[in-house]
N, CA and C atoms as an extended XYZ file, in Angstrom:
252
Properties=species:S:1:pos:R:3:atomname:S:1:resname:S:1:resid:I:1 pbc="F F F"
N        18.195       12.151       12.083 N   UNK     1
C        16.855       11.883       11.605 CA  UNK     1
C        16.817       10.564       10.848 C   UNK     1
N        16.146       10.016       10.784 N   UNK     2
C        15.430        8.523       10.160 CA  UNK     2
C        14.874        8.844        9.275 C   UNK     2
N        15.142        8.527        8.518 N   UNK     3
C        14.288        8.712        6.864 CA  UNK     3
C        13.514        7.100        6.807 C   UNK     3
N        12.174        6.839        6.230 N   UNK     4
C        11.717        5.701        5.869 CA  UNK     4
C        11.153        5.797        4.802 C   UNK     4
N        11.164        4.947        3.731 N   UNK     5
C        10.563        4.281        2.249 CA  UNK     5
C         9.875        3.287        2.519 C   UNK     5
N         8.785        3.807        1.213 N   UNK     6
C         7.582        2.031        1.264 CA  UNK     6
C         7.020        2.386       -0.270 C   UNK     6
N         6.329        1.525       -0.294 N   UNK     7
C         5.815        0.721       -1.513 CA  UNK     7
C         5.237       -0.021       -1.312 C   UNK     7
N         4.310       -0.226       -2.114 N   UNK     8
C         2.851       -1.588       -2.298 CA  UNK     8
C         2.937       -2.089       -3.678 C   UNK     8
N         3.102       -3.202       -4.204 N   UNK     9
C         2.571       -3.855       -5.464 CA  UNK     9
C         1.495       -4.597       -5.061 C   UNK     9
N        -0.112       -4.203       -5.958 N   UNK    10
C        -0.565       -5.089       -5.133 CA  UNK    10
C        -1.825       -4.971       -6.716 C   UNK    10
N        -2.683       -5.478       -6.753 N   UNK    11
C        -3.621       -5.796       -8.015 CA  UNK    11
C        -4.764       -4.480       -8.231 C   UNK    11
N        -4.906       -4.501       -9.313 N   UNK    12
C        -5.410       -2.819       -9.359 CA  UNK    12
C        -7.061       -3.189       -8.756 C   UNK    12
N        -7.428       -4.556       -8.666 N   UNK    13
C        -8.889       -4.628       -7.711 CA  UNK    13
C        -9.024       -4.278       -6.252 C   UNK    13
N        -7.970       -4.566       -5.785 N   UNK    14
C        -7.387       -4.367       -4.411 CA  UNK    14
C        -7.199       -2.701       -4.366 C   UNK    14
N        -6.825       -1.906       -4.735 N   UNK    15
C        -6.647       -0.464       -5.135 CA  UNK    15
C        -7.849        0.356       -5.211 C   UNK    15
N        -8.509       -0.135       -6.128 N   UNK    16
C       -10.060        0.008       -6.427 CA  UNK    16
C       -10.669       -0.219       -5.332 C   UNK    16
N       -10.998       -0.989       -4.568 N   UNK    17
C       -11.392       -1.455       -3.543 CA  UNK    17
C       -11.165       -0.171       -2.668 C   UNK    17
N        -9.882        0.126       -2.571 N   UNK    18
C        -9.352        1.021       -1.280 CA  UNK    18
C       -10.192        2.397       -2.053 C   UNK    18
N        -9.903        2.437       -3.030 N   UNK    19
C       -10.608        4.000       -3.427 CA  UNK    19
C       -11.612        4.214       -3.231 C   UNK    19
N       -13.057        3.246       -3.879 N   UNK    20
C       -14.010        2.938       -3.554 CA  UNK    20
C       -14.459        3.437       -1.984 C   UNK    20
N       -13.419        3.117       -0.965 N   UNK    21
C       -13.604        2.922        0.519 CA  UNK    21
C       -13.606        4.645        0.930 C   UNK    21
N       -12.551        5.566       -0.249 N   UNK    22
C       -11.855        6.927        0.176 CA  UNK    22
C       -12.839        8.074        0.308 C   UNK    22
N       -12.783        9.117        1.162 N   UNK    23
C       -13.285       10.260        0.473 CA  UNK    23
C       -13.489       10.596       -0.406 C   UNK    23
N       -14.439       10.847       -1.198 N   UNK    24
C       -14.274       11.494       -2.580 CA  UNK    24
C       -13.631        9.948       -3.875 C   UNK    24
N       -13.727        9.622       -3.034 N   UNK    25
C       -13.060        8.051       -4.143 CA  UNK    25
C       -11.264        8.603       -4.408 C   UNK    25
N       -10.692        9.383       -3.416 N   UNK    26
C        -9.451        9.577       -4.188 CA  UNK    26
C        -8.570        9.462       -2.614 C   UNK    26
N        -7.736        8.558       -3.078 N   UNK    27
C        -7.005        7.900       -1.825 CA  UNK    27
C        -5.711        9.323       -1.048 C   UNK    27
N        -5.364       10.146       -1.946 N   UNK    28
C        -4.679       11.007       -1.721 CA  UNK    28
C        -5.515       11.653       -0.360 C   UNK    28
N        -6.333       11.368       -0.670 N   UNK    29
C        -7.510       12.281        1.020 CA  UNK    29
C        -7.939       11.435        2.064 C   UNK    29
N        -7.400        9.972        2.235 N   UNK    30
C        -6.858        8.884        3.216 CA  UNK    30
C        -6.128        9.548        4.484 C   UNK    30
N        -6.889       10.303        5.838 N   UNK    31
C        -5.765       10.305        6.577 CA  UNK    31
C        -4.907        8.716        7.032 C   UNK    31
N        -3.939        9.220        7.349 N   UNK    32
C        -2.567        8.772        7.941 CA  UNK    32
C        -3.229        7.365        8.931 C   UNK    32
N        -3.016        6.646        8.319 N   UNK    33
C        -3.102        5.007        9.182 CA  UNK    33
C        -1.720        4.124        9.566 C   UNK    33
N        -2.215        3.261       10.457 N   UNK    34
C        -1.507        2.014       10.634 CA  UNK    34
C        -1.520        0.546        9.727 C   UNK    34
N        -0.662        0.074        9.490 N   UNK    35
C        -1.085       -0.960        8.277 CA  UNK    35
C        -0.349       -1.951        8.448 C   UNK    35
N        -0.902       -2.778        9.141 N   UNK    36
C        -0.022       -4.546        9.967 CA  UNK    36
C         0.134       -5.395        8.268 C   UNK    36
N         1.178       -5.942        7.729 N   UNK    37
C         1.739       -7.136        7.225 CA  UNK    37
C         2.177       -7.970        7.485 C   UNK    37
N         1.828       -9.255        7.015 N   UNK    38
C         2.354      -10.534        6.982 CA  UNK    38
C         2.982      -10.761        6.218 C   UNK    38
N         4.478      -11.359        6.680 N   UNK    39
C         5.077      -11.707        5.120 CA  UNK    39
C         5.518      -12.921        5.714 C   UNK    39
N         5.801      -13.596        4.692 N   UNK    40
C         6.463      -15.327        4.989 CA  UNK    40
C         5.746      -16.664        5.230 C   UNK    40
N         4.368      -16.181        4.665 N   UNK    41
C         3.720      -17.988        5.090 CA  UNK    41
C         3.939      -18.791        4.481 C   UNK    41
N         5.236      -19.608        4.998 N   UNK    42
C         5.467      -20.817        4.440 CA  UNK    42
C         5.272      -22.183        5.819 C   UNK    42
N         4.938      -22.927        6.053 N   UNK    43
C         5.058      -24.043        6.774 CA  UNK    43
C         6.899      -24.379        7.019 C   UNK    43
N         6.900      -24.029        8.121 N   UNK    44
C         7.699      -24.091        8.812 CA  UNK    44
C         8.575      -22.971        9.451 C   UNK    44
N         7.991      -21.802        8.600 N   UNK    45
C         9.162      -20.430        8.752 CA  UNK    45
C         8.456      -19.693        9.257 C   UNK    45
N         8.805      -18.659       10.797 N   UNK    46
C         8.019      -18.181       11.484 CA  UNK    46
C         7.417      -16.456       10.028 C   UNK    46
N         6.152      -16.391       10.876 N   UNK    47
C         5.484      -15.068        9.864 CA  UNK    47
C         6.606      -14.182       10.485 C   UNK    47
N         6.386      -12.790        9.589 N   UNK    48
C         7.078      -11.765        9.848 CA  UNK    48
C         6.361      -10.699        9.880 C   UNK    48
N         5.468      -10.249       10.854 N   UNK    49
C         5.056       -8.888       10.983 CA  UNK    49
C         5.106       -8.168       11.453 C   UNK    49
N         5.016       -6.667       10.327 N   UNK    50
C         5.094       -5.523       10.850 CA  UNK    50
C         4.201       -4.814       10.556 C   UNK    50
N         4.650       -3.664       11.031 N   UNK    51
C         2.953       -2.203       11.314 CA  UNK    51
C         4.319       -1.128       10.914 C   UNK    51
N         3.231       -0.654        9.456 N   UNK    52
C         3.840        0.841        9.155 CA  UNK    52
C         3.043        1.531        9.962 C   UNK    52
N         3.442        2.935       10.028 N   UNK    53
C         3.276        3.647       10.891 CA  UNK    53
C         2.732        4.860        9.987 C   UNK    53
N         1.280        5.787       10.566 N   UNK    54
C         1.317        7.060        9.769 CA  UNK    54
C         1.331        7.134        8.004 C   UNK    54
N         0.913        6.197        7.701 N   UNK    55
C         0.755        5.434        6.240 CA  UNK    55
C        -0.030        6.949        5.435 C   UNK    55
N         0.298        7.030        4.612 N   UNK    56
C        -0.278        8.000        3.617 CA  UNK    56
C        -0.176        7.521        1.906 C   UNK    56
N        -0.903        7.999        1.511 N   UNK    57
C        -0.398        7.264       -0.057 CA  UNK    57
C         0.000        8.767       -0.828 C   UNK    57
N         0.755        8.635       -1.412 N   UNK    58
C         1.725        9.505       -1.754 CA  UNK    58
C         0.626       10.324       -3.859 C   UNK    58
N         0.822        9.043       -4.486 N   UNK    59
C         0.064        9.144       -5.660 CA  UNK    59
C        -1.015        7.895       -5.810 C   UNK    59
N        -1.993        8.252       -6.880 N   UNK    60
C        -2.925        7.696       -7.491 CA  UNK    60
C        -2.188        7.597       -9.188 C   UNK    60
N        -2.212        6.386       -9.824 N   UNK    61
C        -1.836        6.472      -11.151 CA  UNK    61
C        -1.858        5.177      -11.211 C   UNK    61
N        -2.594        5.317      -12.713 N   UNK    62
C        -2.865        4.023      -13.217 CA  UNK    62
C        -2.240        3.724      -14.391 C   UNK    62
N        -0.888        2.224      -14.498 N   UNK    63
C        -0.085        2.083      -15.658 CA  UNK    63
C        -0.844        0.870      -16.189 C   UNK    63
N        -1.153        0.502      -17.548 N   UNK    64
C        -1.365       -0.428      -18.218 CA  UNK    64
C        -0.530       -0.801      -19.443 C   UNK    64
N        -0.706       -1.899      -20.052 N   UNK    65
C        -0.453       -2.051      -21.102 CA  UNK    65
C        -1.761       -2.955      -22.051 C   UNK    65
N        -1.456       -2.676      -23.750 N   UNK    66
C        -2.259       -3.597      -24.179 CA  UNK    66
C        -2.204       -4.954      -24.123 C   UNK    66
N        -2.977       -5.481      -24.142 N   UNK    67
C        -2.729       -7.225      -24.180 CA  UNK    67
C        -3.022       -7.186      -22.253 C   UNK    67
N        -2.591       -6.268      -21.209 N   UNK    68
C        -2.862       -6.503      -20.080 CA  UNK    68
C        -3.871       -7.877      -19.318 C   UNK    68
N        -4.108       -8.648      -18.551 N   UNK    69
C        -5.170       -8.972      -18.163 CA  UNK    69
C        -5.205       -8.758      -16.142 C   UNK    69
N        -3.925       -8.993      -15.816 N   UNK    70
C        -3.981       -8.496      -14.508 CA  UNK    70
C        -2.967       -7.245      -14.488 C   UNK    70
N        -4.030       -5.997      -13.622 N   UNK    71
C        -3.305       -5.262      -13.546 CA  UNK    71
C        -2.519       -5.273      -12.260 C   UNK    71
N        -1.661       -5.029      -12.062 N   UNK    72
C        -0.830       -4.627      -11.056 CA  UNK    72
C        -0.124       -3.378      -10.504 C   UNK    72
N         0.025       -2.484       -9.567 N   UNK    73
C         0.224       -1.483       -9.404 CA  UNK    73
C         0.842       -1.093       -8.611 C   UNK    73
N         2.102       -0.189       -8.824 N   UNK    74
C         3.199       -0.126       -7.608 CA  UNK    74
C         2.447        1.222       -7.078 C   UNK    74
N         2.570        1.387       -5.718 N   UNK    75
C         1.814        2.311       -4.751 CA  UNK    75
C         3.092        3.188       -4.121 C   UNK    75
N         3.814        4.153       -4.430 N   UNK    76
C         4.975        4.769       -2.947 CA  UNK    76
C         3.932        5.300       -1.708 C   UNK    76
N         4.724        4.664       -0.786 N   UNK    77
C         3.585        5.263        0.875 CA  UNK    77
C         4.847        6.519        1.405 C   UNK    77
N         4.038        7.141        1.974 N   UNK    78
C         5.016        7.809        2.891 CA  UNK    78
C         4.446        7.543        4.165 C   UNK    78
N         5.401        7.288        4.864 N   UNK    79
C         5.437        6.171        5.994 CA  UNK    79
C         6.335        7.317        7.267 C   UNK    79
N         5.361        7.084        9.033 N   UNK    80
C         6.584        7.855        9.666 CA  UNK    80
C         7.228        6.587       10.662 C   UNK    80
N         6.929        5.694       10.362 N   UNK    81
C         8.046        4.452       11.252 CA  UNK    81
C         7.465        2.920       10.676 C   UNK    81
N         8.402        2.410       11.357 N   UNK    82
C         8.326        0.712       11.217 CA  UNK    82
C         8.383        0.388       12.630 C   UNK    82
N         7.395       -0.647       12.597 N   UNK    83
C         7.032       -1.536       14.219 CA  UNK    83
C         7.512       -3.163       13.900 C   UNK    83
N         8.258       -3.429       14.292 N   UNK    84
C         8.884       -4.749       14.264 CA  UNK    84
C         8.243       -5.764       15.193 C   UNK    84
């Protein structure tokens, strides 16, 4: 069996955004998607994308601190493949 891990850091507006988009505003009730990334745009270095597979978001939780001004937020996905 293949086990796969994921994760998102990504800005808590971007998050908001997705909730906003959810059932009920709560992403935990998101069925299971596909989710294409780009990683690597630099001028000269080819992109690198991939497609998780069966994407689910695992929790909702929001960490801050005082003094904060951008929030940022690590996401665990449970994921059933990687598309290269």
């Amino acid at each position: 069996n293949v086990e796969y891990e994921a994760s998102i850091s990504c800005y808590r507006e971007f998050l908001q955004s997705v909730i906003n988009a959810a059932p009920n505003k709560d992403i935990l009730l998101i069925q299971p998607f596909s989710w294409k990334m780009a990683f690597g745009q630099v001028p000269g270095v080819p992109t690198l994308i991939v497609t998780l597979k069966n994407v689910e978001f695992t929790e909702d939780s929001l960490k801050a601190a005082q003094g904060d001004t951008k929030l940022i937020q690590d996401i665990p996905l449970l994921i059933a493949g990687i598309e290269y």
